[in-house]
Amino acid sequence: MNRTPKAGAAYNPNPPSRLPIRIKFVCSIILLLFLAIALKAFELQVINRDLAIDIGTRQHKTLFTLLSRRGKILDINNKELAMNVDSQSIYLRPKNITEPDVFVAELSAALSIPEEELRNAVISDRSFKWIKRLADNETAAKIKSLNIKGVGFLKEPKRFYPNIHLAGQLIGFTDVDSKGIEGLEYYYDDILAGKAGEIVAKKDGHGREIIVEPDELDPGTSGNDIVLTIDSNIQYIVEQELKSGVEKSQGSKGIAALMNPETGAVLAMASYPFLDINNKGDYPEITQRNLPVWYSFEPGSTLKIFLVTAALEENKVLPSTTFDCLGGRRKVGNTVINDLKPYRELTISDIIKLSSNVCASLLAEELGKELYYDYLSKFGYGAKTRIDMPGESTGKLIHYRLWGPVELATHSFGQGISVTAIQLATALSAIANGGFLMKPYIVQRIIGRDGSNYKEIKPFVVRKVLSYDTTQAATKMLEGVTTRGGSGTKAAVPGYRIAGKTGTAQVANPKTGGYYSERTIASFIGFAPADDPKITLVVIVEDPKTNPYGGVVAAPIFKAISEKVLFYMGVPPTRSYAQTKIMPNLKGLSARDILKWAEREGVEVKLTGSGYATSHQPGVGERITDDTVYRINLEQSL
């Protein structure tokens, strides 16, 4: 239908076109999409250029990860405790295998791998496949001698512990992927791990691997080294004497922790039975635990010194204050407290020296449960010490509001509370150093990849616990324990003043909530020399069969360790001794290093075998003379 223009209006045969709203909307969407693409292109090409290159590279290549070269773990004298050795890893190039059946039969027999597993690897569409990581030298040599086409070898770093079980639970270990899973290897994994290397395999346009070039690889970067506060010579002494004492008493396990009371630096830490970390799979999980930080137990009478120091600090008593010990028997509620002997009137000093449970319970009442709990907390009980080790236990310290008269009494002589050896050593060090609770630590410094100090760990004061006068009074009491008539005379070291405390506690039965009838924890804690402490030492023996008491079982171990360690450290005795030398720990050293040491010291050595030292005579810590001949056994244990 034609429309007639209105009168007076001009006629335009080509009116201006108007785009429909739909078309405008579509155009706007397209414009926005182009803008988004442009922004993304700018981001990839300018802002995140490296990421874009990496994405493009991975579209054309496959990267196979090699094991990282972890940093070394060194003792305080830079002796290697954990290191890397080059090992052969065996791989397949399936597309190079021309006779699969022959290949599978030969390799299956040589590697003891099921034929079906190898056959699946051979028919894989991958151009590269691992079949044996970190093969031992004998296996690698055997495969190489077969000269099988399609098999290749690459060097990878294998974690190796040259000192066998020395500080095994403390050092820990790694898994098959070289990742730390226990001990220091786990705690400092980020520091030690480094960056893993990579092998490059190319891809075609369809993403299929077309060639692999093992020589085209990124070697990665090594991890940082860590230097410990541990002295391997002292560690060896502690382990040998702990082992000897536990076996002599027929105990089930032994624990020792030795530290510098002034700084909190741990000089040695031992768990027995020992762990050979090169063959960790041969040991049960409990043996892999670092007992001084993980295992908690009731401390028994070793806790009495902390009760006494709290009472002295609060001016509740003086060292000369006396208590009537009621003939060695006291009933509290429905519980009867007994002493080994029927003591009557004892001074505070005598309560520590003779270890009276009855008088300790009376002293706890004099102090009061709130103050006693407060001081136990200040000493660090019921909380982690925050030592740089994994798996630390807090122990158990129930709040004083839940204590009745019986709980207050039992806490006075170390029952109803559980502690760890590192807690005991740290708390006792606060008495030895004049009243300061130090944070214990095991790593002294971290070394950067360029060999410079990346980080150095300094001693850290957690809090002030006691006054100097209180610690001096407590030290005199602890000296009385190891002198004539005391409960710990077997811990006395000739020529040195020794401060210490015995402990005997029942082993808690978690199933019944009570105690095992014939199982005990025998312990001795102490520091030396008492007049200028250089070491704090805690010794624990669980379930000794020959005798249940700490003064009989643990005290002799304390003496044997302290005597050798003080001599090794060059701490002079209070009275003159003949001028002698002490045998260092040579275990784990190569023949070359031993010969260098012998030349430096001007001594005669006789080597048997080859490789690394596994044992020697004289033993570590033994006194030697100028005419001593050193006999050293070597074994090739790589």
XYZ file of C-alpha atoms in Angstrom, residues 56-447:
392
model
C 54.285 -23.087 24.759
C 57.312 -25.187 25.658
C 55.211 -27.745 27.505
C 52.883 -28.080 24.530
C 55.832 -29.290 22.465
C 57.850 -31.061 25.116
C 57.376 -33.451 28.049
C 59.524 -32.968 31.136
C 60.555 -35.963 33.263
C 61.623 -34.953 36.754
C 64.940 -36.118 38.206
C 65.618 -36.462 41.929
C 66.819 -33.259 43.528
C 70.294 -32.965 45.024
C 69.610 -32.265 48.678
C 71.853 -30.145 50.837
C 74.202 -31.825 53.291
C 73.566 -32.226 57.004
C 76.791 -31.467 58.876
C 77.737 -31.683 62.531
C 79.208 -28.730 64.408
C 82.691 -29.694 63.125
C 81.443 -29.899 59.490
C 81.517 -33.679 59.493
C 78.979 -35.095 57.032
C 75.991 -36.798 58.645
C 73.816 -36.844 55.507
C 75.166 -36.519 51.972
C 74.510 -37.515 48.368
C 76.202 -40.185 46.276
C 75.714 -40.632 42.541
C 73.623 -43.666 41.701
C 72.474 -45.128 38.385
C 68.769 -44.927 37.510
C 67.677 -47.215 34.670
C 65.120 -46.227 32.019
C 63.557 -47.658 28.860
C 63.145 -46.194 25.388
C 60.266 -48.455 24.243
C 60.368 -47.327 20.597
C 63.988 -48.485 20.310
C 63.164 -52.051 21.373
C 63.174 -54.320 18.336
C 62.752 -57.725 20.013
C 60.252 -57.222 22.856
C 60.032 -60.864 23.968
C 63.799 -61.292 24.244
C 64.089 -57.896 25.898
C 61.443 -58.696 28.549
C 62.913 -62.108 29.365
C 66.471 -60.804 29.818
C 65.581 -57.718 31.808
C 63.039 -59.477 34.012
C 65.641 -61.976 35.145
C 68.290 -59.308 35.716
C 66.077 -56.898 37.683
C 63.755 -59.428 39.331
C 60.790 -57.546 37.872
C 57.687 -59.554 36.764
C 57.604 -60.063 32.979
C 54.046 -58.728 32.753
C 55.100 -55.429 34.315
C 57.986 -55.055 31.878
C 55.821 -56.046 28.911
C 53.373 -53.260 29.752
C 56.267 -50.812 29.864
C 57.594 -52.003 26.492
C 54.265 -51.550 24.683
C 53.739 -48.116 26.225
C 53.321 -45.211 23.818
C 55.706 -43.206 25.961
C 59.176 -42.582 24.584
C 60.787 -42.680 28.049
C 59.959 -44.807 31.087
C 61.756 -45.414 34.372
C 62.162 -49.043 35.380
C 64.618 -48.818 38.298
C 65.466 -45.665 40.223
C 68.686 -45.507 42.244
C 69.852 -48.998 41.411
C 72.770 -50.299 43.433
C 76.158 -50.466 41.727
C 76.030 -54.237 41.312
C 72.626 -54.189 39.586
C 73.574 -51.294 37.308
C 76.800 -53.035 36.271
C 74.897 -56.251 35.590
C 72.377 -54.499 33.290
C 75.119 -52.613 31.476
C 76.972 -55.852 30.791
C 73.904 -57.238 28.972
C 74.177 -54.397 26.438
C 70.420 -54.435 25.783
C 69.155 -52.014 23.132
C 66.484 -49.688 24.476
C 67.895 -49.440 27.997
C 69.610 -46.290 29.239
C 71.220 -45.009 32.413
C 71.178 -41.638 34.138
C 73.034 -40.494 37.231
C 70.803 -39.363 40.088
C 71.731 -38.329 43.650
C 70.986 -40.922 46.311
C 70.738 -39.903 49.963
C 73.417 -41.621 52.006
C 74.204 -41.587 55.712
C 77.893 -42.441 56.198
C 77.716 -42.961 59.974
C 75.125 -45.776 59.833
C 72.987 -45.373 62.990
C 74.742 -42.349 64.518
C 71.982 -39.859 65.391
C 69.708 -41.895 63.132
C 66.331 -40.890 64.578
C 67.446 -37.282 64.910
C 68.629 -36.956 61.296
C 65.619 -38.818 59.905
C 65.355 -39.936 56.285
C 63.786 -39.337 52.884
C 61.358 -41.298 50.738
C 61.943 -42.705 47.219
C 61.299 -39.252 45.735
C 64.027 -37.698 47.911
C 61.493 -35.876 50.083
C 62.136 -35.698 53.825
C 59.647 -37.694 55.874
C 61.234 -37.977 59.340
C 63.627 -36.086 61.615
C 65.627 -33.092 60.440
C 65.233 -34.292 56.853
C 61.510 -33.610 57.256
C 61.622 -30.475 59.430
C 64.108 -28.697 57.146
C 62.890 -30.249 53.882
C 62.251 -26.868 52.207
C 65.808 -25.770 53.050
C 67.512 -29.034 52.063
C 65.469 -30.008 49.001
C 66.771 -27.749 46.248
C 65.227 -27.681 42.762
C 64.804 -30.965 40.907
C 66.378 -31.447 37.476
C 64.371 -32.326 34.370
C 64.798 -34.448 31.226
C 63.276 -33.109 27.978
C 61.175 -35.284 25.622
C 59.847 -33.640 22.396
C 56.285 -33.946 21.054
C 54.835 -33.839 17.541
C 51.831 -31.743 16.449
C 49.420 -34.297 17.895
C 51.097 -34.250 21.304
C 52.819 -37.605 20.827
C 56.365 -38.060 22.130
C 58.626 -38.562 19.145
C 62.115 -38.568 20.651
C 63.766 -38.373 24.003
C 67.154 -36.819 24.623
C 68.433 -37.698 28.090
C 71.474 -35.538 27.520
C 69.198 -32.517 27.107
C 68.407 -31.897 30.730
C 68.167 -29.218 33.347
C 70.404 -30.374 36.224
C 68.418 -28.331 38.779
C 69.990 -26.660 41.781
C 71.314 -28.115 45.022
C 69.650 -27.477 48.341
C 71.185 -25.542 51.211
C 73.431 -27.272 53.743
C 72.575 -27.175 57.437
C 75.135 -27.241 60.253
C 73.975 -28.771 63.518
C 74.814 -28.028 67.125
C 75.389 -31.788 67.416
C 78.986 -32.902 67.903
C 79.297 -36.363 66.341
C 82.073 -37.321 68.780
C 79.840 -36.500 71.742
C 76.894 -38.176 70.020
C 78.940 -41.347 69.642
C 79.929 -41.323 73.320
C 76.315 -40.834 74.398
C 75.036 -43.614 72.148
C 77.670 -46.149 73.166
C 77.221 -45.577 76.898
C 73.438 -45.513 76.618
C 73.447 -48.789 74.699
C 75.809 -50.394 77.204
C 73.734 -49.272 80.195
C 70.373 -50.310 78.740
C 71.669 -53.747 77.766
C 73.304 -54.216 81.160
C 70.030 -53.439 82.948
C 68.001 -55.390 80.356
C 65.801 -52.359 79.703
C 63.382 -52.087 76.771
C 64.488 -48.652 75.596
C 66.904 -45.851 76.435
C 66.759 -42.082 75.963
C 69.441 -39.436 76.399
C 69.502 -35.686 75.777
C 72.606 -33.572 76.329
C 72.669 -29.812 75.898
C 74.601 -26.651 76.639
C 72.677 -25.083 79.552
C 73.859 -21.564 78.721
C 72.561 -21.514 75.138
C 70.051 -24.337 74.749
C 72.160 -25.870 71.959
C 71.686 -29.655 71.833
C 75.064 -31.425 71.725
C 73.690 -34.972 71.498
C 70.358 -36.746 71.429
C 69.965 -40.516 71.412
C 67.226 -43.129 71.177
C 67.946 -46.811 71.807
C 67.392 -49.220 70.032
C 69.255 -47.377 67.282
C 68.117 -46.902 63.689
C 70.291 -47.593 60.639
C 68.772 -44.937 58.374
C 70.338 -46.440 55.250
C 68.152 -49.519 55.869
C 65.180 -47.947 57.646
C 62.729 -50.439 56.141
C 64.209 -53.168 58.330
C 63.028 -51.433 61.526
C 59.579 -51.050 63.138
C 57.961 -47.612 63.165
C 58.562 -47.093 66.897
C 62.319 -47.424 66.350
C 62.142 -44.627 63.765
C 60.832 -42.174 66.385
C 63.104 -39.580 67.972
C 62.306 -40.484 71.582
C 63.796 -37.446 73.422
C 61.201 -35.166 71.798
C 58.385 -37.629 71.022
C 58.136 -40.013 73.982
C 56.493 -38.734 77.174
C 56.712 -40.479 80.552
C 56.147 -39.795 84.229
C 59.343 -38.217 85.610
C 59.142 -39.530 89.171
C 61.368 -37.936 91.780
C 63.342 -35.854 89.273
C 60.408 -33.420 89.526
C 61.113 -32.767 93.216
C 63.873 -30.265 92.464
C 61.380 -28.077 90.588
C 58.983 -28.231 93.539
C 61.771 -27.199 95.905
C 63.007 -24.326 93.720
C 59.430 -22.983 93.462
C 59.076 -23.057 97.265
C 62.477 -21.361 97.698
C 61.663 -18.684 95.111
C 58.359 -17.904 96.841
C 60.092 -17.716 100.258
C 57.917 -20.509 101.579
C 60.956 -22.358 102.935
C 64.731 -22.105 103.394
C 67.233 -24.894 102.626
C 67.412 -25.498 106.397
C 63.627 -25.680 106.912
C 62.613 -29.055 108.366
C 59.587 -31.298 107.842
C 58.415 -34.303 109.819
C 58.294 -37.157 107.287
C 55.971 -39.213 109.532
C 58.121 -42.320 109.594
C 57.976 -42.744 105.816
C 54.217 -43.296 105.563
C 51.369 -40.851 104.988
C 47.730 -41.307 103.999
C 46.191 -38.706 101.665
C 42.547 -39.418 100.901
C 42.362 -43.065 99.947
C 46.020 -43.136 98.855
C 48.982 -44.145 101.014
C 52.336 -42.479 100.243
C 55.467 -44.411 101.182
C 59.201 -43.749 101.394
C 61.875 -46.369 100.874
C 63.058 -45.764 104.433
C 61.179 -44.567 107.542
C 62.435 -40.963 107.626
C 61.454 -38.595 110.420
C 62.659 -35.012 110.466
C 64.409 -33.884 107.266
C 65.591 -30.508 105.987
C 64.673 -29.322 102.504
C 68.196 -30.278 101.380
C 67.739 -33.773 102.803
C 64.398 -34.168 101.019
C 66.266 -33.764 97.732
C 69.289 -35.795 98.803
C 67.298 -38.750 100.131
C 64.278 -38.289 97.823
C 61.453 -38.483 100.372
C 57.990 -38.740 98.803
C 56.190 -38.072 102.097
C 58.062 -34.835 102.795
C 57.674 -33.759 99.150
C 53.890 -34.077 99.495
C 53.979 -31.960 102.661
C 56.090 -29.321 100.911
C 53.633 -29.235 97.984
C 50.817 -28.454 100.427
C 52.919 -25.675 101.914
C 53.450 -24.156 98.448
C 49.870 -24.654 97.280
C 48.575 -26.175 94.074
C 48.135 -22.882 92.183
C 51.721 -21.718 92.726
C 53.129 -25.183 92.064
C 51.226 -25.439 88.799
C 52.369 -21.938 87.841
C 56.042 -22.844 88.297
C 55.721 -26.149 86.456
C 54.266 -24.159 83.557
C 57.083 -21.598 83.762
C 59.607 -24.438 83.528
C 57.918 -25.473 80.281
C 55.973 -28.554 81.335
C 52.695 -29.176 79.528
C 53.889 -27.262 76.443
C 56.241 -27.851 73.533
C 59.756 -26.478 73.859
C 59.485 -25.522 70.155
C 62.729 -27.288 69.360
C 63.382 -27.496 65.617
C 62.331 -31.130 65.341
C 59.086 -32.722 64.134
C 56.757 -34.783 66.289
C 57.387 -33.025 69.597
C 55.026 -34.002 72.414
C 53.626 -31.539 74.927
C 53.562 -34.111 77.695
C 50.648 -33.798 80.126
C 50.084 -31.229 82.844
C 46.505 -31.121 84.136
C 45.255 -27.697 85.263
C 45.454 -27.148 89.011
C 41.680 -26.608 89.225
C 41.335 -30.331 88.579
C 43.769 -31.265 91.350
C 42.509 -32.638 94.618
C 44.690 -33.418 97.643
C 45.808 -36.722 96.063
C 46.776 -35.089 92.733
C 48.746 -32.384 94.531
C 50.601 -35.061 96.502
C 51.392 -37.290 93.517
C 52.529 -34.310 91.414
C 55.043 -33.498 94.157
C 57.002 -36.667 93.359
C 56.384 -36.798 89.623
C 53.331 -38.967 89.120
C 50.170 -37.888 87.310
C 52.272 -35.655 85.047
C 54.162 -36.689 81.919
C 57.198 -35.005 80.359
C 59.718 -35.517 77.573
C 63.478 -35.782 77.946
C 63.977 -32.484 76.093
C 61.549 -30.773 78.503
C 63.509 -32.129 81.473
C 66.850 -31.048 79.995
C 65.535 -27.572 79.192
C 63.965 -27.090 82.635
C 67.055 -28.333 84.481
C 69.244 -26.033 82.385
C 67.292 -23.090 83.818
C 68.652 -24.058 87.235
C 72.162 -24.642 85.859
C 72.418 -21.291 84.048
C 71.130 -19.021 86.807
C 67.387 -19.042 86.162
C 66.782 -18.579 82.406
C 64.598 -20.961 80.395
C 66.299 -21.303 77.000
C 64.699 -22.472 73.768
C 66.503 -25.684 72.721
C 67.758 -25.874 69.136
C 69.629 -28.312 66.899
C 70.502 -26.372 63.735
C 73.213 -23.789 64.277
C 73.306 -22.254 60.809
C 72.120 -22.670 57.241
C 74.683 -22.406 54.442
